[in-house]
């Protein structure tokens, strides 16, 4: 049983501000430690339930947030950027289940800590075949491409609800109740570590019994539509051949999800200028 733990930082225990997730800020040092501990809790739970291999993907910013010296020695860490699969680095058809740790809601959500979609300065909305989604949907679709289900998510209540709405019966570990974009009622790390560990254990336990949520498999070909915040961003994104432009929206169609994911990342990189 092989588990990929795909991580982000906005949904980590206690995080409520950009400073806490931005390298260079004094607060960041505290919360990368916290991120490592939330991940360790998921590793413990997964191994307890019978996983024999755990891979972690550091998916926030430049992918160098998790402190490898403090990470559970039984896991391997994908770190650094850009990597072929970014937030999902480590995914392939040998993985049995994906756990999302520290996830956040899509841009434009209410009661959602640091809600955004991939780039808080660039992307307003993303649709996969007309399904409005966030990073959770993009990443779940990459897992789905390899036939792998997402079995658990941790984050605020809105991030967890959006994942359940899209994917169905996914285990959730709510670590904070968001009251806005920058305010939340947060549980103590001691409490959230237990919750995350128990959720991961339950999710992997169910997986070993063959009972898991639907894989997120999209109808192919896949049309990706990105709405940018400003028209100059769309100007740059539409330099990519075979894209279609409508105001601040740029779309393209890919034959399968790994190409759709690469095309999306290329558009955002270009648009960010
Ligand atoms: Zn992030």
Coordinates of C-alpha atoms and ligand atoms in Angstrom, one line a residue:
X1 CA 0.0 0.0 0.0
X2 CA 1.6 3.2 -1.2
X3 CA 0.3 6.6 -0.2
X4 CA 1.1 10.1 -1.6
X5 CA 0.7 13.0 0.8
X6 CA 0.2 16.1 -1.3
X7 CA 0.7 19.2 0.8
X8 CA 0.0 22.9 0.8
X9 CA 0.4 25.5 3.5
X10 CA -2.6 27.7 3.7
X11 CA -4.7 25.0 5.4
X12 CA -2.1 24.1 8.0
X13 CA -2.9 24.3 11.7
X14 CA -3.0 28.0 12.9
X15 CA -2.3 29.6 9.5
X16 CA -4.5 32.8 8.9
X17 CA -2.2 35.3 7.1
X18 CA 0.0 35.5 4.0
X19 CA 3.1 36.3 6.1
X20 CA 2.8 32.9 7.8
X21 CA 3.1 31.2 4.4
X22 CA 5.6 33.5 2.7
X23 CA 9.3 32.7 2.8
X24 CA 11.3 35.6 4.2
X25 CA 8.8 36.6 6.9
X26 CA 9.6 35.9 10.5
X27 CA 6.3 34.1 11.0
X28 CA 7.0 31.7 8.1
X29 CA 9.6 29.8 10.2
X30 CA 7.0 28.9 12.8
X31 CA 4.5 27.7 10.3
X32 CA 6.8 25.6 8.1
X33 CA 7.5 23.7 11.4
X34 CA 3.8 23.4 11.9
X35 CA 3.3 22.2 8.3
X36 CA 5.9 19.5 8.9
X37 CA 4.1 18.4 12.1
X38 CA 0.7 18.2 10.3
X39 CA 2.3 16.1 7.6
X40 CA 4.0 13.9 10.3
X41 CA 0.6 13.2 11.8
X42 CA -0.8 12.0 8.5
X43 CA 2.3 9.8 7.9
X44 CA 1.8 8.2 11.3
X45 CA -1.9 7.5 10.7
X46 CA -1.3 6.1 7.2
X47 CA 1.5 3.8 8.4
X48 CA -0.6 2.7 11.5
X49 CA -3.4 1.6 9.1
X50 CA -1.0 -0.5 7.0
X51 CA 0.6 1.7 4.4
X52 CA 4.1 0.4 3.7
X53 CA 5.3 3.3 1.6
X54 CA 4.6 7.1 2.0
X55 CA 5.8 9.7 -0.4
X56 CA 5.3 13.4 0.5
X57 CA 5.0 16.2 -2.1
X58 CA 5.9 19.7 -0.8
X59 CA 3.4 21.7 -2.9
X60 CA 3.5 25.3 -1.5
X61 CA 5.3 28.2 -3.2
X62 CA 8.7 26.8 -4.4
X63 CA 8.2 23.5 -2.8
X64 CA 10.8 23.9 -0.1
X65 CA 8.8 24.4 3.1
X66 CA 8.8 21.1 4.9
X67 CA 11.7 20.6 7.2
X68 CA 13.3 17.3 6.1
X69 CA 15.3 17.0 9.4
X70 CA 12.0 17.0 11.3
X71 CA 10.0 14.8 8.9
X72 CA 9.1 11.2 9.9
X73 CA 12.1 9.1 8.8
X74 CA 9.8 6.5 7.2
X75 CA 8.6 8.9 4.5
X76 CA 10.3 10.2 1.3
X77 CA 10.1 13.9 0.4
X78 CA 9.6 15.5 -3.1
X79 CA 10.8 19.0 -2.7
X80 CA 11.9 21.9 -5.1
X81 CA 10.4 23.5 -8.1
X82 CA 9.5 23.2 -10.9
X83 CA 9.0 19.5 -10.9
X84 CA 7.1 17.5 -13.6
X85 CA 4.0 17.1 -11.4
X86 CA 4.4 20.1 -9.1
X87 CA 1.9 19.7 -6.1
X88 CA 1.4 16.1 -7.2
X89 CA 5.0 15.1 -7.6
X90 CA 5.3 11.4 -6.9
X91 CA 2.0 10.4 -8.5
X92 CA 2.0 7.4 -10.8
X93 CA -0.1 4.3 -11.2
X94 CA 1.8 2.5 -8.3
X95 CA 0.2 4.9 -5.8
X96 CA -2.9 3.5 -4.0
X97 CA -4.3 6.7 -2.5
X98 CA -3.7 10.4 -2.1
X99 CA -4.0 12.5 1.1
X100 CA -4.3 16.3 0.9
X101 CA -2.7 18.1 3.9
X102 CA -3.0 21.9 4.4
X103 CA -5.4 22.5 1.5
X104 CA -7.4 25.7 1.0
X105 CA -10.6 26.7 -0.8
X106 CA -10.8 28.0 -4.4
X107 CA -10.5 31.7 -5.1
X108 CA -13.7 33.7 -4.3
X109 CA -15.0 31.5 -1.5
X110 CA -16.5 32.9 1.7
X111 CA -15.3 31.8 5.2
X112 CA -12.1 30.4 3.7
X113 CA -8.5 31.1 4.9
X114 CA -6.3 32.5 2.1
X115 CA -8.7 31.3 -0.6
X116 CA -7.1 31.4 -4.0
X117 CA -6.5 29.2 -7.0
X118 CA -2.9 28.4 -7.8
X119 CA -1.8 32.0 -7.9
X120 CA -3.5 34.6 -5.7
X121 CA -2.3 37.5 -7.9
X122 CA -3.1 36.0 -11.3
X123 CA -6.0 33.4 -11.3
X124 CA -9.6 34.4 -10.6
X125 CA -11.3 31.1 -11.7
X126 CA -10.5 27.7 -13.2
X127 CA -12.9 25.3 -14.9
X128 CA -12.2 21.8 -15.9
X129 CA -14.8 20.8 -18.5
X130 CA -17.1 23.5 -17.1
X131 CA -16.6 22.3 -13.5
X132 CA -15.5 25.4 -11.4
X133 CA -12.7 24.1 -9.2
X134 CA -9.6 25.0 -7.2
X135 CA -6.2 23.4 -6.7
X136 CA -7.9 20.5 -5.0
X137 CA -9.8 19.7 -8.3
X138 CA -6.8 20.1 -10.6
X139 CA -4.7 17.8 -8.3
X140 CA -7.5 15.3 -7.8
X141 CA -7.9 15.1 -11.6
X142 CA -4.1 14.3 -12.0
X143 CA -4.5 11.5 -9.4
X144 CA -7.7 10.3 -11.3
X145 CA -5.7 10.2 -14.5
X146 CA -3.5 7.5 -12.9
X147 CA -6.6 5.7 -11.4
X148 CA -5.8 6.9 -7.9
X149 CA -8.5 8.2 -5.5
X150 CA -8.1 11.1 -3.0
X151 CA -9.0 9.6 0.3
X152 CA -8.5 12.4 2.9
X153 CA -8.1 16.2 3.2
X154 CA -7.1 18.6 6.0
X155 CA -7.7 22.3 6.0
X156 CA -10.4 24.7 7.1
X157 CA -14.1 23.8 7.0
X158 CA -14.6 25.3 3.6
X159 CA -11.7 23.6 1.9
X160 CA -12.8 20.3 3.3
X161 CA -16.4 20.9 2.2
X162 CA -15.3 21.8 -1.3
X163 CA -13.3 18.6 -1.6
X164 CA -16.3 16.5 -0.3
X165 CA -18.6 18.3 -2.7
X166 CA -16.4 17.4 -5.7
X167 CA -15.2 13.9 -4.7
X168 CA -17.8 12.5 -2.3
X169 CA -17.0 10.6 0.8
X170 CA -13.5 11.8 1.5
X171 CA -12.2 11.7 5.2
X172 CA -11.8 15.3 6.5
X173 CA -9.7 16.8 9.3
X174 CA -10.9 20.3 9.9
X175 CA -8.1 22.1 11.7
X176 CA -9.7 25.6 11.9
X177 CA -13.1 27.3 11.4
X178 CA -12.5 30.1 9.0
X179 CA -14.5 33.3 9.8
X180 CA -13.1 35.2 6.8
X181 CA -10.1 35.2 4.5
X182 CA -7.7 36.3 7.3
X183 CA -9.5 35.2 10.5
X184 CA -10.3 31.8 12.0
X185 CA -11.0 30.0 15.2
X186 CA -8.0 27.6 15.3
X187 CA -7.6 24.3 17.2
X188 CA -4.4 23.7 19.1
X189 CA -1.7 21.8 17.2
X190 CA -1.8 19.1 19.8
X191 CA -5.5 18.6 19.0
X192 CA -5.2 18.8 15.2
X193 CA -2.3 16.3 15.1
X194 CA -4.6 13.8 16.7
X195 CA -7.4 14.6 14.3
X196 CA -5.2 14.4 11.3
X197 CA -3.6 11.1 12.5
X198 CA -7.0 9.5 13.2
X199 CA -8.5 10.7 9.8
X200 CA -5.5 9.3 7.9
X201 CA -5.6 6.0 9.7
X202 CA -9.4 5.7 9.0
X203 CA -9.0 6.7 5.3
X204 CA -6.1 4.3 4.7
X205 CA -7.9 1.6 6.7
X206 CA -11.0 1.9 4.4
X207 CA -8.7 1.9 1.3
X208 CA -7.2 -1.5 2.4
X209 CA -10.8 -2.8 2.6
X210 CA -11.4 -1.6 -1.0
X211 CA -13.8 1.0 0.2
X212 CA -12.8 4.5 -1.1
X213 CA -14.3 7.6 -2.8
X214 CA -14.7 7.8 -6.5
X215 CA -11.6 8.6 -8.6
X216 CA -12.0 12.0 -10.2
X217 CA -11.9 11.0 -13.9
X218 CA -12.9 13.7 -16.3
X219 CA -14.4 13.1 -19.8
X220 CA -11.7 13.4 -22.4
X221 CA -10.6 15.5 -24.2
X222 CA -10.4 18.0 -21.3
X223 CA -11.1 21.7 -21.8
X224 CA -9.3 24.0 -19.3
X225 CA -10.6 27.5 -18.9
X226 CA -8.7 30.1 -16.8
X227 CA -10.1 33.5 -15.9
X228 CA -7.3 35.9 -15.1
X229 CA -7.6 39.0 -13.0
X230 CA -6.5 41.4 -15.7
X231 CA -6.4 41.5 -19.5
X232 CA -2.6 41.8 -19.8
X233 CA -2.4 38.5 -18.0
X234 CA -4.8 37.0 -20.6
X235 CA -2.7 38.7 -23.3
X236 CA 0.4 36.7 -22.2
X237 CA -1.4 33.4 -21.6
X238 CA -2.9 33.5 -25.0
X239 CA 0.5 33.6 -26.6
X240 CA 0.4 29.8 -26.2
X241 CA -0.7 28.3 -29.5
X242 CA -4.1 26.7 -29.8
X243 CA -5.6 28.7 -26.9
X244 CA -8.9 30.6 -27.3
X245 CA -9.4 34.1 -25.8
X246 CA -12.6 35.7 -24.6
X247 CA -11.9 38.8 -22.5
X248 CA -9.9 37.8 -19.4
X249 CA -10.7 34.1 -20.1
X250 CA -8.3 31.8 -21.9
X251 CA -9.0 28.2 -22.7
X252 CA -7.5 25.2 -24.4
X253 CA -8.4 21.6 -24.9
X254 CA -6.0 18.7 -24.0
X255 CA -6.3 15.0 -24.9
X256 CA -5.7 13.9 -21.3
X257 CA -5.2 15.4 -17.8
X258 CA -1.4 15.4 -17.5
X259 CA -1.2 17.6 -20.6
X260 CA -4.1 19.7 -19.3
X261 CA -2.1 20.2 -16.0
X262 CA 1.1 21.2 -17.8
X263 CA -0.9 23.6 -20.1
X264 CA -2.5 25.2 -17.1
X265 CA 0.8 25.6 -15.3
X266 CA 2.4 27.1 -18.4
X267 CA -0.5 29.6 -18.9
X268 CA -0.2 30.8 -15.3
X269 CA 3.6 31.0 -15.4
X270 CA 3.4 33.1 -18.6
X271 CA 0.5 35.2 -17.3
X272 CA 2.3 36.0 -14.1
X273 CA 5.0 37.7 -16.2
Ligands
LIG1 ZN1 0.0 27.2 -1.1

